[in-house]
mmCIF file of the C-alpha atoms, coordinates in Angstrom:
data_MODEL
# 
_entry.id   MODEL 
# 
loop_
_atom_site.group_PDB 
_atom_site.id 
_atom_site.type_symbol 
_atom_site.label_atom_id 
_atom_site.label_alt_id 
_atom_site.label_comp_id 
_atom_site.label_asym_id 
_atom_site.label_entity_id 
_atom_site.label_seq_id 
_atom_site.pdbx_PDB_ins_code 
_atom_site.Cartn_x 
_atom_site.Cartn_y 
_atom_site.Cartn_z 
_atom_site.occupancy 
_atom_site.B_iso_or_equiv 
_atom_site.pdbx_formal_charge 
_atom_site.auth_seq_id 
_atom_site.auth_comp_id 
_atom_site.auth_asym_id 
_atom_site.auth_atom_id 
_atom_site.pdbx_PDB_model_num 
ATOM 1   C CA . MET A 1 1   ? 119.818 101.234 94.731  1.00 0.00 ? 1   MET A CA 1 
ATOM 2   C CA . THR A 1 2   ? 116.646 99.223  94.234  1.00 0.00 ? 2   THR A CA 1 
ATOM 3   C CA . LEU A 1 3   ? 113.535 99.643  96.332  1.00 0.00 ? 3   LEU A CA 1 
ATOM 4   C CA . LEU A 1 4   ? 111.562 96.441  96.913  1.00 0.00 ? 4   LEU A CA 1 
ATOM 5   C CA . LEU A 1 5   ? 107.874 96.523  97.789  1.00 0.00 ? 5   LEU A CA 1 
ATOM 6   C CA . THR A 1 6   ? 105.813 93.447  98.619  1.00 0.00 ? 6   THR A CA 1 
ATOM 7   C CA . HIS A 1 7   ? 102.148 92.663  98.983  1.00 0.00 ? 7   HIS A CA 1 
ATOM 8   C CA . ILE A 1 8   ? 100.322 89.342  99.157  1.00 0.00 ? 8   ILE A CA 1 
ATOM 9   C CA . GLY A 1 9   ? 96.674  89.256  98.087  1.00 0.00 ? 9   GLY A CA 1 
ATOM 10  C CA . PRO A 1 10  ? 94.449  91.775  96.323  1.00 0.00 ? 10  PRO A CA 1 
ATOM 11  C CA . LEU A 1 11  ? 95.931  95.258  96.103  1.00 0.00 ? 11  LEU A CA 1 
ATOM 12  C CA . PRO A 1 12  ? 94.253  97.688  98.495  1.00 0.00 ? 12  PRO A CA 1 
ATOM 13  C CA . PRO A 1 13  ? 93.006  101.041 97.161  1.00 0.00 ? 13  PRO A CA 1 
ATOM 14  C CA . TYR A 1 14  ? 95.738  103.036 98.942  1.00 0.00 ? 14  TYR A CA 1 
ATOM 15  C CA . ILE A 1 15  ? 98.491  101.356 96.879  1.00 0.00 ? 15  ILE A CA 1 
ATOM 16  C CA . GLU A 1 16  ? 98.053  103.812 94.013  1.00 0.00 ? 16  GLU A CA 1 
ATOM 17  C CA . TYR A 1 17  ? 98.444  106.789 96.361  1.00 0.00 ? 17  TYR A CA 1 
ATOM 18  C CA . SER A 1 18  ? 101.570 105.170 97.854  1.00 0.00 ? 18  SER A CA 1 
ATOM 19  C CA . LEU A 1 19  ? 103.103 104.579 94.425  1.00 0.00 ? 19  LEU A CA 1 
ATOM 20  C CA . LYS A 1 20  ? 102.311 108.136 93.346  1.00 0.00 ? 20  LYS A CA 1 
ATOM 21  C CA . GLN A 1 21  ? 104.047 109.522 96.455  1.00 0.00 ? 21  GLN A CA 1 
ATOM 22  C CA . LEU A 1 22  ? 106.991 107.196 95.945  1.00 0.00 ? 22  LEU A CA 1 
ATOM 23  C CA . ARG A 1 23  ? 107.476 108.488 92.402  1.00 0.00 ? 23  ARG A CA 1 
ATOM 24  C CA . THR A 1 24  ? 106.985 112.121 93.435  1.00 0.00 ? 24  THR A CA 1 
ATOM 25  C CA . PHE A 1 25  ? 109.853 111.983 95.905  1.00 0.00 ? 25  PHE A CA 1 
ATOM 26  C CA . ASN A 1 26  ? 111.985 109.254 94.267  1.00 0.00 ? 26  ASN A CA 1 
ATOM 27  C CA . PRO A 1 27  ? 111.473 109.649 90.529  1.00 0.00 ? 27  PRO A CA 1 
ATOM 28  C CA . HIS A 1 28  ? 114.653 107.841 89.454  1.00 0.00 ? 28  HIS A CA 1 
ATOM 29  C CA . VAL A 1 29  ? 114.918 105.020 92.000  1.00 0.00 ? 29  VAL A CA 1 
ATOM 30  C CA . LYS A 1 30  ? 114.516 101.569 90.486  1.00 0.00 ? 30  LYS A CA 1 
ATOM 31  C CA . THR A 1 31  ? 111.449 100.097 92.162  1.00 0.00 ? 31  THR A CA 1 
ATOM 32  C CA . VAL A 1 32  ? 110.257 96.496  92.077  1.00 0.00 ? 32  VAL A CA 1 
ATOM 33  C CA . PHE A 1 33  ? 106.853 95.443  93.349  1.00 0.00 ? 33  PHE A CA 1 
ATOM 34  C CA . ILE A 1 34  ? 106.740 91.760  94.351  1.00 0.00 ? 34  ILE A CA 1 
ATOM 35  C CA . GLY A 1 35  ? 103.330 90.191  94.699  1.00 0.00 ? 35  GLY A CA 1 
ATOM 36  C CA . ASP A 1 36  ? 100.789 87.654  93.613  1.00 0.00 ? 36  ASP A CA 1 
ATOM 37  C CA . THR A 1 37  ? 98.165  89.994  92.137  1.00 0.00 ? 37  THR A CA 1 
ATOM 38  C CA . PRO A 1 38  ? 99.473  91.713  89.007  1.00 0.00 ? 38  PRO A CA 1 
ATOM 39  C CA . ASN A 1 39  ? 98.149  95.095  87.965  1.00 0.00 ? 39  ASN A CA 1 
ATOM 40  C CA . GLU A 1 40  ? 100.165 96.004  84.879  1.00 0.00 ? 40  GLU A CA 1 
ATOM 41  C CA . GLY A 1 41  ? 98.387  99.284  84.232  1.00 0.00 ? 41  GLY A CA 1 
ATOM 42  C CA . LEU A 1 42  ? 99.090  100.634 87.697  1.00 0.00 ? 42  LEU A CA 1 
ATOM 43  C CA . MET A 1 43  ? 102.705 99.478  87.718  1.00 0.00 ? 43  MET A CA 1 
ATOM 44  C CA . ASN A 1 44  ? 103.357 100.874 84.229  1.00 0.00 ? 44  ASN A CA 1 
ATOM 45  C CA . LYS A 1 45  ? 101.748 104.183 85.175  1.00 0.00 ? 45  LYS A CA 1 
ATOM 46  C CA . TYR A 1 46  ? 104.382 104.707 87.875  1.00 0.00 ? 46  TYR A CA 1 
ATOM 47  C CA . ASN A 1 47  ? 107.291 103.007 86.069  1.00 0.00 ? 47  ASN A CA 1 
ATOM 48  C CA . ILE A 1 48  ? 107.476 100.157 88.546  1.00 0.00 ? 48  ILE A CA 1 
ATOM 49  C CA . GLU A 1 49  ? 108.759 96.704  87.633  1.00 0.00 ? 49  GLU A CA 1 
ATOM 50  C CA . TYR A 1 50  ? 106.403 93.920  88.715  1.00 0.00 ? 50  TYR A CA 1 
ATOM 51  C CA . TYR A 1 51  ? 107.662 90.512  89.809  1.00 0.00 ? 51  TYR A CA 1 
ATOM 52  C CA . TYR A 1 52  ? 104.983 87.835  90.119  1.00 0.00 ? 52  TYR A CA 1 
ATOM 53  C CA . CYS A 1 53  ? 105.447 85.325  92.915  1.00 0.00 ? 53  CYS A CA 1 
ATOM 54  C CA . ASN A 1 54  ? 102.990 82.521  93.581  1.00 0.00 ? 54  ASN A CA 1 
ATOM 55  C CA . LEU A 1 55  ? 103.512 82.160  97.308  1.00 0.00 ? 55  LEU A CA 1 
ATOM 56  C CA . HIS A 1 56  ? 101.138 79.203  97.559  1.00 0.00 ? 56  HIS A CA 1 
ATOM 57  C CA . ASN A 1 57  ? 103.481 77.119  95.367  1.00 0.00 ? 57  ASN A CA 1 
ATOM 58  C CA . SER A 1 58  ? 106.465 77.822  97.610  1.00 0.00 ? 58  SER A CA 1 
ATOM 59  C CA . PRO A 1 59  ? 107.762 74.788  99.512  1.00 0.00 ? 59  PRO A CA 1 
ATOM 60  C CA . LYS A 1 60  ? 108.811 77.072  102.390 1.00 0.00 ? 60  LYS A CA 1 
ATOM 61  C CA . PHE A 1 61  ? 105.314 78.538  102.572 1.00 0.00 ? 61  PHE A CA 1 
ATOM 62  C CA . LYS A 1 62  ? 103.776 75.071  102.709 1.00 0.00 ? 62  LYS A CA 1 
ATOM 63  C CA . THR A 1 63  ? 106.258 73.948  105.367 1.00 0.00 ? 63  THR A CA 1 
ATOM 64  C CA . ALA A 1 64  ? 105.516 76.994  107.524 1.00 0.00 ? 64  ALA A CA 1 
ATOM 65  C CA . ARG A 1 65  ? 101.742 76.445  107.144 1.00 0.00 ? 65  ARG A CA 1 
ATOM 66  C CA . ASP A 1 66  ? 102.119 72.802  108.154 1.00 0.00 ? 66  ASP A CA 1 
ATOM 67  C CA . TYR A 1 67  ? 104.324 73.724  111.112 1.00 0.00 ? 67  TYR A CA 1 
ATOM 68  C CA . ASP A 1 68  ? 101.818 76.316  112.285 1.00 0.00 ? 68  ASP A CA 1 
ATOM 69  C CA . SER A 1 69  ? 98.962  73.830  112.059 1.00 0.00 ? 69  SER A CA 1 
ATOM 70  C CA . THR A 1 70  ? 100.776 71.507  114.479 1.00 0.00 ? 70  THR A CA 1 
ATOM 71  C CA . HIS A 1 71  ? 102.588 74.032  116.718 1.00 0.00 ? 71  HIS A CA 1 
ATOM 72  C CA . ASN A 1 72  ? 100.337 77.130  116.565 1.00 0.00 ? 72  ASN A CA 1 
ATOM 73  C CA . ILE A 1 73  ? 103.226 79.591  116.180 1.00 0.00 ? 73  ILE A CA 1 
ATOM 74  C CA . PHE A 1 74  ? 101.274 82.576  114.793 1.00 0.00 ? 74  PHE A CA 1 
ATOM 75  C CA . HIS A 1 75  ? 99.050  84.787  116.958 1.00 0.00 ? 75  HIS A CA 1 
ATOM 76  C CA . HIS A 1 76  ? 95.324  84.969  116.356 1.00 0.00 ? 76  HIS A CA 1 
ATOM 77  C CA . TRP A 1 77  ? 95.136  88.759  116.776 1.00 0.00 ? 77  TRP A CA 1 
ATOM 78  C CA . PRO A 1 78  ? 94.504  90.655  114.582 1.00 0.00 ? 78  PRO A CA 1 
ATOM 79  C CA . SER A 1 79  ? 94.395  87.437  112.565 1.00 0.00 ? 79  SER A CA 1 
ATOM 80  C CA . LYS A 1 80  ? 96.548  84.413  111.982 1.00 0.00 ? 80  LYS A CA 1 
ATOM 81  C CA . ASP A 1 81  ? 96.759  85.232  108.258 1.00 0.00 ? 81  ASP A CA 1 
ATOM 82  C CA . PHE A 1 82  ? 98.004  88.756  109.007 1.00 0.00 ? 82  PHE A CA 1 
ATOM 83  C CA . TRP A 1 83  ? 101.033 87.407  110.877 1.00 0.00 ? 83  TRP A CA 1 
ATOM 84  C CA . PHE A 1 84  ? 101.567 84.531  108.509 1.00 0.00 ? 84  PHE A CA 1 
ATOM 85  C CA . TYR A 1 85  ? 101.649 86.713  105.377 1.00 0.00 ? 85  TYR A CA 1 
ATOM 86  C CA . THR A 1 86  ? 103.802 89.296  107.131 1.00 0.00 ? 86  THR A CA 1 
ATOM 87  C CA . TYR A 1 87  ? 106.323 86.531  107.819 1.00 0.00 ? 87  TYR A CA 1 
ATOM 88  C CA . ALA A 1 88  ? 105.932 85.015  104.340 1.00 0.00 ? 88  ALA A CA 1 
ATOM 89  C CA . ARG A 1 89  ? 107.031 88.249  102.652 1.00 0.00 ? 89  ARG A CA 1 
ATOM 90  C CA . PHE A 1 90  ? 110.587 87.147  103.305 1.00 0.00 ? 90  PHE A CA 1 
ATOM 91  C CA . TYR A 1 91  ? 109.937 84.145  101.046 1.00 0.00 ? 91  TYR A CA 1 
ATOM 92  C CA . VAL A 1 92  ? 108.872 86.300  98.105  1.00 0.00 ? 92  VAL A CA 1 
ATOM 93  C CA . ILE A 1 93  ? 111.831 88.642  98.583  1.00 0.00 ? 93  ILE A CA 1 
ATOM 94  C CA . GLU A 1 94  ? 114.169 85.651  98.683  1.00 0.00 ? 94  GLU A CA 1 
ATOM 95  C CA . GLU A 1 95  ? 112.620 84.232  95.507  1.00 0.00 ? 95  GLU A CA 1 
ATOM 96  C CA . TYR A 1 96  ? 113.049 87.560  93.711  1.00 0.00 ? 96  TYR A CA 1 
ATOM 97  C CA . LEU A 1 97  ? 116.681 87.889  94.817  1.00 0.00 ? 97  LEU A CA 1 
ATOM 98  C CA . GLN A 1 98  ? 117.480 84.350  93.655  1.00 0.00 ? 98  GLN A CA 1 
ATOM 99  C CA . ALA A 1 99  ? 115.804 84.946  90.278  1.00 0.00 ? 99  ALA A CA 1 
ATOM 100 C CA . THR A 1 100 ? 117.617 88.187  89.460  1.00 0.00 ? 100 THR A CA 1 
ATOM 101 C CA . PRO A 1 101 ? 121.259 88.452  88.446  1.00 0.00 ? 101 PRO A CA 1 
# 
């Protein structure tokens, strides 16, 4: 089993607490953190593999952004970016799965 975590943007302060809890209760589960803001020290500290994904270079990301700009498909509350990045996490997971054997 592999546990996949994703986050787009700067890592919030609570991430370290989350990783510590993850390792406390799942010390031997292979864990991969997929994101666009590497923090090697933090990931190494909790034995977590980091996979860098530049979402802004993704053709699917650009297509979705363009589509939203013409069709307004994402809600404005709490923010358009919140919903857009929540949706875009599927792109980074797909990229990781295609890149790994």
